């Protein structure tokens, strides 16, 4: 999930079965994630869009809230070390949040306090990041053969947008439905959904 610096909300993500990793361990996993093809691709397209991202753009922090991470305009991406147990979890959070950063970069008027704008970026991040791959859903305890991906994206969008202090549950649902088709089908910077 993404947020403005004055409205720090974060996406619901993986919940950890234990205390997760230390900030240092998580920072090492973030460094390893930088070598994955998807992260390299997204970083390259962020830079092509005119957004500078330095070495400190993605950082591990200890989080008090039950979230996996977040993107904050002007600050970068935070990965909650205490909720990360595996490299794959860190990779997923980094990819999800890089899509938010890309959206923020390419849309000059993106307003994270606007429920529709927030919902659109969450739809795109959920759809394009692999968050809702059927294997991940099985691990979360959601078993559905057909239509699992869209159900998962909807569920996760609602969780994130409701966490936005500017969006009630009704506003989040209305916003998600209003922008669903356009945002779900917007696969930039990919040619098609990975």
XYZ file of C-alpha atoms in Angstrom:
194
model
C 0.000 0.000 0.000
C 1.102 3.518 -0.376
C 0.602 6.706 1.501
C 1.494 10.344 1.707
C 3.994 11.215 4.375
C 1.257 12.785 6.519
C -1.052 9.790 6.169
C 1.122 6.810 6.966
C -0.889 3.726 6.196
C 0.493 0.520 4.835
C -0.689 -2.450 2.916
C -1.862 -5.537 4.626
C 0.507 -8.286 3.766
C 2.042 -11.337 5.213
C 1.639 -11.869 8.907
C 4.553 -13.523 10.541
C 4.329 -16.674 12.562
C 7.145 -15.471 14.793
C 9.121 -12.317 15.371
C 10.312 -12.097 11.787
C 13.826 -10.995 10.989
C 16.089 -8.301 12.363
C 16.440 -5.027 10.476
C 19.937 -6.124 9.385
C 18.727 -9.529 8.139
C 15.870 -7.877 6.277
C 18.222 -5.302 4.735
C 20.304 -8.219 3.408
C 17.136 -9.758 1.921
C 16.286 -6.382 0.332
C 19.761 -6.325 -1.249
C 19.166 -9.836 -2.631
C 15.759 -8.790 -3.968
C 17.481 -6.100 -6.069
C 18.967 -8.880 -8.193
C 15.603 -10.416 -9.168
C 14.443 -9.754 -12.749
C 11.113 -8.191 -11.698
C 12.725 -5.735 -9.258
C 15.394 -4.804 -11.820
C 12.667 -4.255 -14.444
C 10.572 -2.028 -12.164
C 13.562 0.023 -10.995
C 14.619 0.533 -14.622
C 11.131 1.750 -15.572
C 10.946 4.060 -12.574
C 14.173 5.677 -13.704
C 12.959 5.832 -17.345
C 9.891 7.682 -16.026
C 12.175 10.284 -14.503
C 12.103 9.092 -10.906
C 15.458 8.865 -9.231
C 15.750 6.043 -6.751
C 18.964 5.873 -4.811
C 20.485 3.034 -2.856
C 18.511 4.024 0.254
C 15.103 4.080 -1.476
C 14.131 0.699 0.002
C 14.868 0.183 3.672
C 14.109 -2.291 6.411
C 12.459 -0.960 9.547
C 10.801 -2.387 12.653
C 7.023 -1.816 12.474
C 4.589 -1.620 15.367
C 1.574 -2.225 13.114
C 0.623 -5.576 11.575
C 1.745 -4.646 8.069
C 4.375 -5.917 5.695
C 5.579 -2.582 4.409
C 4.612 0.554 2.608
C 5.561 3.284 0.190
C 5.641 6.926 1.262
C 6.090 9.707 -1.286
C 9.385 11.464 -0.735
C 10.650 8.798 1.667
C 10.644 5.582 -0.358
C 9.739 2.012 0.485
C 9.779 0.535 3.961
C 9.839 -3.224 4.533
C 8.765 -4.307 8.010
C 11.575 -6.612 9.108
C 9.695 -7.985 12.100
C 7.000 -9.352 9.748
C 9.408 -10.895 7.231
C 10.608 -14.465 7.610
C 11.591 -15.467 4.067
C 13.298 -13.987 1.025
C 10.161 -14.528 -1.053
C 8.127 -12.350 1.350
C 10.637 -9.509 1.038
C 10.700 -9.862 -2.769
C 6.889 -9.639 -2.894
C 6.714 -6.556 -0.672
C 9.448 -4.816 -2.678
C 7.713 -5.585 -5.993
C 4.273 -4.508 -4.684
C 5.627 -1.241 -3.300
C 7.707 -0.515 -6.433
C 4.461 -0.627 -8.431
C 3.040 2.030 -6.067
C 6.210 4.090 -6.538
C 5.871 3.724 -10.315
C 2.234 4.854 -10.170
C 3.207 7.822 -8.011
C 5.966 8.724 -10.457
C 3.945 8.516 -13.667
C 0.795 10.255 -12.387
C 1.565 13.863 -11.556
C -1.788 14.304 -9.799
C -1.954 11.065 -7.785
C -3.530 11.860 -4.403
C -3.159 9.057 -1.848
C -5.957 10.631 0.227
C -8.323 10.098 -2.735
C -9.912 6.666 -2.264
C -10.216 6.035 -6.020
C -6.565 6.906 -6.674
C -5.451 4.710 -3.790
C -7.725 1.834 -4.884
C -6.395 2.028 -8.447
C -2.778 1.704 -7.366
C -3.681 -1.151 -5.000
C -5.539 -2.960 -7.805
C -2.515 -2.614 -10.065
C -0.041 -3.649 -7.361
C -2.125 -6.659 -6.360
C -2.643 -7.771 -9.950
C 0.857 -7.155 -11.303
C 3.063 -8.130 -8.355
C 2.109 -11.773 -8.019
C 0.610 -11.163 -4.548
C -2.422 -13.175 -5.595
C -0.779 -16.126 -7.315
C -2.773 -19.262 -6.492
C 0.130 -20.812 -4.543
C 0.296 -17.768 -2.251
C -3.455 -17.929 -1.786
C -3.261 -21.606 -0.851
C -0.627 -20.769 1.777
C -2.985 -18.126 3.184
C -5.751 -20.700 3.418
C -7.845 -19.505 0.474
C -8.767 -22.386 -1.802
C -10.627 -21.557 -4.981
C -10.012 -22.935 -8.450
C -11.663 -20.295 -10.653
C -11.556 -16.559 -10.126
C -9.172 -16.712 -7.187
C -6.893 -13.963 -8.493
C -9.557 -11.253 -8.818
C -11.129 -12.237 -5.482
C -7.711 -11.989 -3.840
C -6.963 -8.603 -5.414
C -10.357 -7.276 -4.283
C -9.875 -8.576 -0.742
C -6.395 -7.075 -0.453
C -7.420 -3.758 -2.033
C -10.218 -3.425 0.507
C -7.865 -4.195 3.398
C -5.407 -1.517 2.270
C -7.868 1.206 1.293
C -9.886 0.795 4.502
C -6.617 1.391 6.392
C -6.403 4.811 4.692
C -7.723 7.336 7.253
C -9.496 9.191 4.420
C -11.543 6.170 3.295
C -14.464 4.517 5.053
C -15.327 0.918 4.181
C -18.209 2.099 1.964
C -16.007 4.697 0.238
C -13.280 2.096 -0.305
C -15.722 -0.383 -1.872
C -17.322 2.276 -4.102
C -13.896 3.538 -5.197
C -12.628 0.045 -5.970
C -15.706 -0.814 -8.051
C -15.586 2.526 -9.900
C -11.982 2.106 -11.064
C -11.729 -1.695 -11.270
C -11.916 -2.256 -15.048
C -9.557 0.555 -16.041
C -6.995 -0.123 -13.324
C -7.063 -3.933 -13.512
C -6.408 -3.731 -17.248
C -3.637 -1.122 -16.918
C -0.501 -3.279 -16.949
C 2.158 -0.567 -17.426
C 5.126 -0.806 -17.345
C 4.512 -4.440 -18.380
C 3.156 -5.325 -21.836
C 0.724 -7.666 -20.065
C 0.195 -8.918 -16.530
C 3.210 -11.023 -15.510
